[in-house]
C-alpha positions as a Python dict, from the first residue, in 0.01 Angstrom:
ca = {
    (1, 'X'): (0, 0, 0),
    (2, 'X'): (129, -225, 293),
    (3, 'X'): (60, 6, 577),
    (4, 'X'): (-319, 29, 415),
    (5, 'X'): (-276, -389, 426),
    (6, 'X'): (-327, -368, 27),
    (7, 'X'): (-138, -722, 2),
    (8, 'X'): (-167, -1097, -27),
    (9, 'X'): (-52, -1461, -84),
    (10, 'X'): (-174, -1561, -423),
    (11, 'X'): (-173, -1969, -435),
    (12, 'X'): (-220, -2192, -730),
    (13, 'X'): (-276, -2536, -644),
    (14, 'X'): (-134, -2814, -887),
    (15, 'X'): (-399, -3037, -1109),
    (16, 'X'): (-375, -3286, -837),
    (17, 'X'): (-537, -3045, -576),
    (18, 'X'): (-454, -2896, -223),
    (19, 'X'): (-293, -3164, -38),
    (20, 'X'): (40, -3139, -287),
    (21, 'X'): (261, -2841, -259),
    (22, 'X'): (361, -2803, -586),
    (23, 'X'): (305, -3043, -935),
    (24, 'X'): (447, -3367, -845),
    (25, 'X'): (526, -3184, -527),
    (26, 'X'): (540, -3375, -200),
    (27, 'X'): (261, -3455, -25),
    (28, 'X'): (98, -3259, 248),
    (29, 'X'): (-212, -3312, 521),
    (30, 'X'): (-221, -2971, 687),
    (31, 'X'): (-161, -2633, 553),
    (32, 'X'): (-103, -2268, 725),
    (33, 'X'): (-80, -1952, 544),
    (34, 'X'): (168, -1706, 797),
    (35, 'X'): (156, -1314, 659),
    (36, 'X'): (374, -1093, 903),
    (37, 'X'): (303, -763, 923),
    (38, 'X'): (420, -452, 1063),
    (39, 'X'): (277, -105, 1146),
    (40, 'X'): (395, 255, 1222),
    (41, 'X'): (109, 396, 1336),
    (42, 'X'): (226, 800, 1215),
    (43, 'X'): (199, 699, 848),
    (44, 'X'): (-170, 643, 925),
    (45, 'X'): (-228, 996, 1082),
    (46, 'X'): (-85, 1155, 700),
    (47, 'X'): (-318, 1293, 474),
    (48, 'X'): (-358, 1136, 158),
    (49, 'X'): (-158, 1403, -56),
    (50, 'X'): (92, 1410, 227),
    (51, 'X'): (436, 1435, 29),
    (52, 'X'): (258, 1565, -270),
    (53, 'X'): (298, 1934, -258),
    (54, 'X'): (303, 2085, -607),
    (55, 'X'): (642, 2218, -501),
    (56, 'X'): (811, 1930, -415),
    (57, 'X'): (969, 2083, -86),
    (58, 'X'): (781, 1941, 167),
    (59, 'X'): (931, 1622, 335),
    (60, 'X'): (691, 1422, 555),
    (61, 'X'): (898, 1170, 627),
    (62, 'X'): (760, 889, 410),
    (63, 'X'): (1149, 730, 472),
    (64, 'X'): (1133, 724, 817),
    (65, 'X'): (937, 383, 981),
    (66, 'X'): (923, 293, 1302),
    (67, 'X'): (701, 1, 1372),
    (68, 'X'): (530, 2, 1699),
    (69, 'X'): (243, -304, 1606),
    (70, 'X'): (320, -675, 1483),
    (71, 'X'): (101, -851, 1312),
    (72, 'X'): (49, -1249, 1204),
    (73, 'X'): (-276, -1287, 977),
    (74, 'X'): (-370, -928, 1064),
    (75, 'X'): (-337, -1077, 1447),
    (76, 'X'): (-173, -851, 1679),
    (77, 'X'): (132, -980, 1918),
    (78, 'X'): (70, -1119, 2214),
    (79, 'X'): (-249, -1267, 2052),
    (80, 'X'): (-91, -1476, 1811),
    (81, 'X'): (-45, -1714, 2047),
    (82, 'X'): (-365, -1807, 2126),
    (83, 'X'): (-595, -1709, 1826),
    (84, 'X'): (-649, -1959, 1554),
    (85, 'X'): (-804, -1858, 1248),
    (86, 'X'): (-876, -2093, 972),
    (87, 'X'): (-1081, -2160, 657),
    (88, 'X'): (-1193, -2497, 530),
    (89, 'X'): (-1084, -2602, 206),
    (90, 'X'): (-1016, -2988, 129),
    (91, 'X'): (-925, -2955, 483),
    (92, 'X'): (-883, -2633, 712),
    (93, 'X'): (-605, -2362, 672),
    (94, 'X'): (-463, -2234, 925),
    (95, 'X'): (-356, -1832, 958),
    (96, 'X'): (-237, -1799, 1305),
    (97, 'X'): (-203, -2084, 1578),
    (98, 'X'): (-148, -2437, 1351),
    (99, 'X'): (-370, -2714, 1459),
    (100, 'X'): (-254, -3082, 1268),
    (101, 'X'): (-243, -3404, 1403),
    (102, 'X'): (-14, -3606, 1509),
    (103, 'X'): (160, -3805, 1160),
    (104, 'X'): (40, -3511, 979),
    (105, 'X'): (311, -3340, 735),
    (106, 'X'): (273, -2994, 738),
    (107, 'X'): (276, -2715, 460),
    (108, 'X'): (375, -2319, 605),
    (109, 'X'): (335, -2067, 361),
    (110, 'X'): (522, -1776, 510),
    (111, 'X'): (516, -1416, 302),
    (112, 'X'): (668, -1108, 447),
    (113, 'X'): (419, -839, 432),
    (114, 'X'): (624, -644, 657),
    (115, 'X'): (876, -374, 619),
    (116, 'X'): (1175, -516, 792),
    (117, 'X'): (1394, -866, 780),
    (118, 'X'): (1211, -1162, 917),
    (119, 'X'): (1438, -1375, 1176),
    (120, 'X'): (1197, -1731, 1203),
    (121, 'X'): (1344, -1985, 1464),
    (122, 'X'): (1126, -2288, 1490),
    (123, 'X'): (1140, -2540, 1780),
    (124, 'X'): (1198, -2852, 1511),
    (125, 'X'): (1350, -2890, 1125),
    (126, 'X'): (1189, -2734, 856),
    (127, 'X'): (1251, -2800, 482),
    (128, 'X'): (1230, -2518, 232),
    (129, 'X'): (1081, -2632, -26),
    (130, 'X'): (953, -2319, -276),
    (131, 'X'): (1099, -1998, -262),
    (132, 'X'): (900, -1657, -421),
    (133, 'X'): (697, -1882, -617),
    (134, 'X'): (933, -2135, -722),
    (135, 'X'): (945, -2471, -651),
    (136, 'X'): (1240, -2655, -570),
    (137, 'X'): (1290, -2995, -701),
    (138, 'X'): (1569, -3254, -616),
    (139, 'X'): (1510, -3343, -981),
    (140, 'X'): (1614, -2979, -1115),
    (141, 'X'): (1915, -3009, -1363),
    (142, 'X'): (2049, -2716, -1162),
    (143, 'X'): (2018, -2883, -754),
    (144, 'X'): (2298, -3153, -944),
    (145, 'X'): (2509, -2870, -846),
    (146, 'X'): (2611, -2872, -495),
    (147, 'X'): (2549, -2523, -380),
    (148, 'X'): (2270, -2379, -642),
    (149, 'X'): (1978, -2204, -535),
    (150, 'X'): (1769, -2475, -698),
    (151, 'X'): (1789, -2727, -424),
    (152, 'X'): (1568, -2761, -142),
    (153, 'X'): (1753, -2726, 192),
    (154, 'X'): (1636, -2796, 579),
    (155, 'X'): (1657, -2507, 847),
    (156, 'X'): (1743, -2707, 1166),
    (157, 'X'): (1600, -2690, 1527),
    (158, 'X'): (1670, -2405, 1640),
    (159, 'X'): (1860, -2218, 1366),
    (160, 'X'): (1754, -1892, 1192),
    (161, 'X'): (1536, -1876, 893),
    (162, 'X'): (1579, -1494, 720),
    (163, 'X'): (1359, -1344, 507),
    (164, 'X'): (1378, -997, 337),
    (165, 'X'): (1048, -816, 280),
    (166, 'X'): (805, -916, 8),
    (167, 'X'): (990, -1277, 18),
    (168, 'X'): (820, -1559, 47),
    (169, 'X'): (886, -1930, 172),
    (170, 'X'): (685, -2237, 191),
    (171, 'X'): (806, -2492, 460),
    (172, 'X'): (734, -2826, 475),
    (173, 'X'): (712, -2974, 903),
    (174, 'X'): (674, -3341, 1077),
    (175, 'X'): (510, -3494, 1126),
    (176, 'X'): (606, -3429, 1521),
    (177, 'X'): (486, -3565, 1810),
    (178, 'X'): (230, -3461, 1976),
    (179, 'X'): (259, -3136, 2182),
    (180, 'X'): (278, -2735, 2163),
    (181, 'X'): (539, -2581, 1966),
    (182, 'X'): (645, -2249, 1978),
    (183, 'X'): (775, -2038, 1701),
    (184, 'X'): (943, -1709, 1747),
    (185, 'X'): (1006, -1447, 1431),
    (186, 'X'): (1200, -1112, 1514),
    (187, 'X'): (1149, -788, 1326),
    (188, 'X'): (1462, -619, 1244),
    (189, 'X'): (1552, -322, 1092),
    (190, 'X'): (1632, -334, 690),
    (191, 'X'): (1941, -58, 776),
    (192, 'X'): (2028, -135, 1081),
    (193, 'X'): (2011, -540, 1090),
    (194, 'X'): (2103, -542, 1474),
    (195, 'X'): (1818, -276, 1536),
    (196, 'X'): (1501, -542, 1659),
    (197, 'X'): (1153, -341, 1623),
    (198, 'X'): (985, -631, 1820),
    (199, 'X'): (847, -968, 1743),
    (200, 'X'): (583, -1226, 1703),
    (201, 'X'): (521, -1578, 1874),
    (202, 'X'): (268, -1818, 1810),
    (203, 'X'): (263, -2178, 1828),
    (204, 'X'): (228, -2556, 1610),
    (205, 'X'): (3, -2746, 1800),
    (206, 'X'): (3, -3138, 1767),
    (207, 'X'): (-298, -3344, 1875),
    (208, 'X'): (-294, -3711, 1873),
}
């Protein structure tokens, strides 16, 4: 079902609307929606009983992925750079290139579609702020704890952001001055961590 792109980010706005992350969320003026993607292009020459034999001896190699393509919004590498695609809501949301202004707070959802381990490094602090769904909440009786999952926690300039396949992350940026940011995420293999397939760069643009 991924390599036929059969996926997608589901998102539930609070009573209060888009422009809040979560209920009694913080506050947000611009919003992206990043799906990464990756592709082997043999799975896509199989047949569609391939594996299916009646006598169950036949091995196609449904195991074996290699990823030649990487994708952002169904975007291709090196285009995600360049290519903005967005849909207007209360205001626009972004899939590719992120457009805000400057004093804007931004909200990233990021979902790995993909079947390797994400590596994000972003040019400037992000806060993680939901994770698979969940929101996290200074408030929660559990982020008391020093050390529980139920804490937000920042990802600093520069620093590594993982994610695992089928994860999903929603970061909250800025605002940030004015200018074009690049953002690089890595595609590594789920067996073989030090194994890179390739990668994916695209960019936070800032306009006064």
């Amino acid at each position: 079902h991924f390599e036929m792109g059969m996926f997608g980010g589901l998102i539930v706005d609070p009573p209060e609307g888009q422009g809040i992350a979560f209920e009694s969320g913080p506050a947000y003026q611009a919003e992206a929606l990043w799906v990464f993607d990756d592709v082997d292009p043999r799975w896509h020459e199989l047949g569609h009983d391939a594996g299916m034999c009646p006598d169950g001896h036949v091995d196609v190699g449904l195991n074996d992925f290699n990823p030649r393509y990487f994708l952002l919004g169904g975007v291709p590498h090196p285009w995600t750079r360049t290519t903005r695609r967005s849909q207007s809501f209360k205001f626009p949301m972004d899939f590719v290139v992120v457009q805000a202004r400057s004093g804007q707070t931004i909200l990233i959802r990021l979902m790995n579609a993909s079947y390797s381990e994400l590596r994000a490094v972003f040019p400037f602090d992000v806060k993680v702020i939901a994770t698979d769904g969940r929101a996290l909440r200074e408030s929660d009786p559990l982020a008391a704890r020093p050390g529980e999952y139920a804490r937000p926690w920042t990802i600093r300039a520069g620093a590594v952001l993982d994610v695992e396949t089928a994860q999903r992350r929603d970061l909250l940026v800025g605002p940030l001055d004015p200018g074009t940011y690049p953002v690089s995420v890595t595609f590594h293999d789920l067996i073989r961590p030090a194994k890179v397939w390739g990668s994916v760069e695209t960019v936070v643009r800032i306009t006064q």
